[in-house]
Amino acid sequence: MNEITIADILKYKRLNFIIAIGDLHVPHRSHGIPPEFKKLLVPEKIQHILCTGNLVSKDIHDYFKTLTSDVHVVKGEFDENSSYPDTKVVTIGQFKFGLCHGQQIVPWGDKTSLAALQREMDVDVLITGHTHHIEVFEANNKLFINPGSATGAFSNITHDVTPSFVLMDVQGYDITIYIYKLIDGSVKVEKLEHSKQ
Amino acid sequence: MNSKGTVAITLSPEEEQKKFLEEAKNNVMVQGHHMKVALDNGKLMDALKYTSDIINELRTSLLSPKSYYALYMVAFDYLQHLNSYLFEEKHGKRMIELYEVVQHAGNVLPRLYLLITVGSVYIKTKQAPAKDVLKDLIEMCRGVQHPTRGLFLRYYLSEVTKDKLPDVGSDESGGTVFDSIEFIVQNFTEMNKLWVRMQHQAPTKDKDRRENERLDLRVLVGKNLSRLSQLEGVDQNVYSKTVLPKVVEQIINCKEKIAQQYLMEILIQVFPDEFHLATLDTILSTCSQLQSGVDVKAIIASLIDRLANYASRNTIPENIDIFAVFFNNVKEIIQNRANMELQDILGLHVSLLNLTLKCYPEKRENANAVLGLCQQILTNKSKEEINKPTCVKQIISLLQIPLEVFKNVLAVLKLTSYQPLIQFLSYNNRKKVSLDIVNNTIKNSTIIEEPEDVNSLLETIQTLIKDETDQPEMDEIDKEDFQEEQNKVASLIHLFDSEDPEKLFKIYIVARSHFGKGGAQRIKHTLVPLVFRSLKFVTKLKKQVDDGIISLDENQWTLIGTKIFNFVMETIKALVDIKLSELSFRLYLQAIQTADKCNLQKITYDFAIKALVIFQEDIADFKAQVNALTLLISTLNSLSLSDVELYETLAGQTIKQATRLLTPHDQSKLISLCSHLFWVDHDTRQYKNPDSVLQALRRSLSIITNQSDAGLSVFVEILNECIYFFDQKSDAVPPQFISDLVELIRTTHSKEGDSASVYLQNTIKYIATKKESDKSYAEISV
């Protein structure tokens, strides 16, 4: 993993940026997305939002809509919006993204169980949340992403949650993954690469 | 009627004015032309006669002030021409002679215009001391008492002498600045009197028109004040001791509202801020003596705004407390002017508030004094008056300004008169202000650490917290807006924080008691964050105890922990009571996990029982049941609960619920998930019962196998559960069981086009891949 700056990322010209984000729990567990993140989430730079749910407030959905019209949300156990599905498959470029909140996975966040869900949804990238713990890993040539909680919301699963989300740049069969974390008031970014086989 | 039978043409008043003006202008231009020719030929006496004829046109009474002004401007040009000629002294006459000569002009108006023209040249050529000529001229002007003619004559006097007034640095023999002040003030006084008299010239029915026409001429009077301000010798000292008292005297004595209003505005406009600062008392006490129809508010407000801006650019002398002077005077003026409009009174308060916040940002008691005075005034006003849109707007400003300036709700709450002021507003406006307060707190992330402050904040925004007697019917309220508002209120909980656990718990109790009054529609929003904050709080407290930061023995901890969890339980109970079953169930599950982490097994168990009771009694929807049970299984799986007996009771209860689900599909699916209740393998607990795992999977499989419309998906799910336990090396599922299951699915249940076909293929592919790398898979055949 290399440390890179946000400026490095934003100077890209060909844009196919996807934000994976979730577990905001506003107002249940937080009063809002940290301003440090809001500064990064600017309209017209982001093409797709894949949200793992538990927003909870409509305000957050409206906010996503101001960033891009292509917003996909699955239902978390505290979302009341009945129009959110439990799972959703979104195809972007050469990749099939599977979206699921993750409260249905037993045990929560278990890699073996996630692998089964990946097989069921038949996707290249499986994005889930619920644990509030950011995690990106490859297994059986598939990519698994948990963007954590963008508000650093309290969790009984993860101690001292760090606010986080994930940005992806899809180019052909390659995905560049940027992990954003808010640590002591400053944003830290890590970069990872994944290729479809 | 025209007796000769031709058609009579009736002109409109405007057309008539135009006609009169054109005729007069024409005459002036003809005479003017003659005058110029006479001057060109060196015939000064002829020229003076033609000039008299020009001025004679200004004796008209037919013209409106506006038309008269236009005519005056044409005449003025010719007079200027004469003026330059005289100054060039080609005529060879001494000024004193000319001064004598023009005094013989027949009519008073031409005589005085000519006298002023010659007089100004007389001063310019320094053949006589300026002060003497000025005194002479101004005395003679008394000869014209017709308002319009007199006004313009004196304006002419003022125009042609403006560059000849004695000032600092000019020749002492011509006089001092005091002579100029005397001259201008006298002219100003007389002009103002004439101007005021103009309103009496017309019959009452024309009064409005007359007043409007009069307004057109105000500049003529006002010019005198700018002349005064342009004198170099009028410094702050001369201004306050000599100029201001005289000007103010005339303003007060004229007793006429239009004049007073205009002159006060001009006075404030033309003199510098420093002067006003030094004479605030005089200006404000003048304001209190103005006629009742004068818009004193506009005058004072513009003065306050000016000085507030001045103060933000400059340091104010310490001996002047601008706020106190304004505050006391405004208070008095409001008291003494019984007919002052409420919106104007409120407008003054807004200005005062802006003033003190700009000039004395630290002196918050000033702001409170303004709000207090406002409160006191509103107490004696009727609801109808207060609720006029213009008044409401000002009251809302008074409430918003401190929020915007302090950017800290705590500082605003310290203003004791703030909350009472909100109470004067109608329901919707109280709500609006309350929302402003909430949004401001969130936007500035103001952390509130004291229980008393939390109490005060929630009291201040009570319109959002509970039902009020004057609120609209629930079906008239926009549901989405209401939810958004309540979500905002709910967010506040995250800003209530304290390092002191005792204080923090007290804060939550205070918040609970306020939110508790909200009724079903509100508590579904506001109590949920309170539950989560309490869980976070108790988690942190436990960690601090474990880390030795807070020293509590086991018993003490259990006591305190139980107290907090009782609070949580009681809070969730309020949601259970309003039948928010699914939400309450999820909150209980959260509480189970937290209690478990806090090592309070009894409480963990109590919460689990509560969750099960809700599940059995209140969750009726099939899909909701499946979701709830799935969550319960993972919750139990995640626990560290060391008491095996308690755990097994809960696990047994859970399986029982799974077998009671309505459809065999759901039963089979959930029983298969229940296998995870018997295989707990994480850092804090190992609980492995391979026999029960296999038993659950078999049971699940037998339920689905007996279904005629079994479909494929549940089978593939069970297969994947089997693989899960196989991958965990649990020895719970024999390889043969998996091989048989794959065989069963392939032969009996796999149909083309089934939505689970891909799932099956991917699963088989997975097994095939594993066979290549994992020896244990060798025994599985697919």
Coordinates of C-alpha atoms in Angstrom, one line a residue, chain A residues 25-31 57-59 77-78 80 86 103-108 110 112-113 115-120 122 130 140 152 154-160, chain B residues 442 445 480 484 487-488 490-491 494-495 528-529 532 535-536 539 583 586 590 593-594 597 623 630-631 634-635 637-638 673 676 720 724 727-728 758-759 762-763 766:
Chain A
H25 CA -26.7 5.8 10.9
V26 CA -27.8 9.5 10.9
P27 CA -29.4 10.4 13.2
H28 CA -29.4 7.2 15.2
R29 CA -25.7 7.1 15.9
S30 CA -24.2 10.2 14.3
H31 CA -25.2 13.8 13.5
S57 CA -32.2 9.6 7.3
K58 CA -33.7 10.6 4.0
D59 CA -31.3 13.6 4.2
E77 CA -31.8 -3.3 9.3
F78 CA -32.4 0.3 10.5
E80 CA -37.2 2.4 6.9
D86 CA -32.0 -6.4 0.2
Q103 CA -26.8 -8.1 8.5
Q104 CA -28.1 -11.3 6.7
I105 CA -24.6 -12.8 6.7
V106 CA -24.1 -15.4 9.5
P107 CA -21.7 -14.8 11.2
W108 CA -21.4 -11.1 10.4
D110 CA -17.3 -13.8 8.0
T112 CA -16.4 -17.9 4.2
S113 CA -20.0 -16.7 4.4
A115 CA -17.8 -16.1 -0.4
A116 CA -21.1 -17.9 -0.5
L117 CA -23.0 -14.7 -1.0
Q118 CA -20.6 -13.8 -3.8
R119 CA -21.4 -17.2 -5.5
E120 CA -25.1 -16.6 -5.0
D122 CA -22.5 -14.2 -9.2
H130 CA -22.8 -3.8 8.8
N140 CA -11.0 -16.8 -5.3
G152 CA -17.6 6.4 12.3
F154 CA -20.9 3.3 17.1
S155 CA -20.9 -0.4 16.7
N156 CA -21.2 -3.4 18.9
I157 CA -19.1 -5.4 16.4
T158 CA -16.1 -3.0 16.0
H159 CA -14.5 -1.0 18.8
D160 CA -13.7 2.6 18.2
Chain B
I442 CA -25.2 21.0 14.5
S445 CA -20.7 21.1 16.2
E480 CA -41.6 14.5 5.4
E484 CA -36.7 15.8 8.9
N487 CA -34.2 13.8 12.8
K488 CA -32.4 17.1 13.3
A490 CA -32.5 13.6 17.4
S491 CA -29.1 14.5 16.0
H494 CA -24.6 13.3 19.6
L495 CA -23.5 16.8 20.6
V528 CA -33.4 5.8 19.2
P529 CA -30.2 7.9 19.3
F532 CA -27.4 4.1 21.0
L535 CA -24.9 1.9 24.8
K536 CA -21.8 3.7 23.6
T539 CA -19.3 0.5 26.6
L583 CA -37.4 -1.3 15.7
R586 CA -33.4 -4.5 16.8
Q590 CA -28.1 -4.1 20.2
Q593 CA -24.5 -7.3 22.4
T594 CA -23.5 -4.3 24.5
K597 CA -19.5 -6.9 26.0
K623 CA -40.6 -11.4 5.9
T630 CA -31.7 -14.1 11.1
L631 CA -30.5 -11.1 13.1
S634 CA -26.1 -13.8 14.3
T635 CA -26.5 -11.8 17.5
N637 CA -23.5 -16.3 17.6
S638 CA -21.5 -13.1 18.2
L673 CA -28.9 -20.9 9.6
H676 CA -24.4 -21.4 13.5
N720 CA -23.3 -23.7 1.0
Y724 CA -19.1 -23.5 5.4
D727 CA -14.2 -25.1 5.3
Q728 CA -14.1 -24.5 9.0
V758 CA -26.0 -19.9 -11.4
Y759 CA -25.6 -20.2 -7.6
N762 CA -20.7 -21.3 -8.9
T763 CA -20.9 -23.6 -5.8
Y766 CA -15.9 -23.7 -6.1

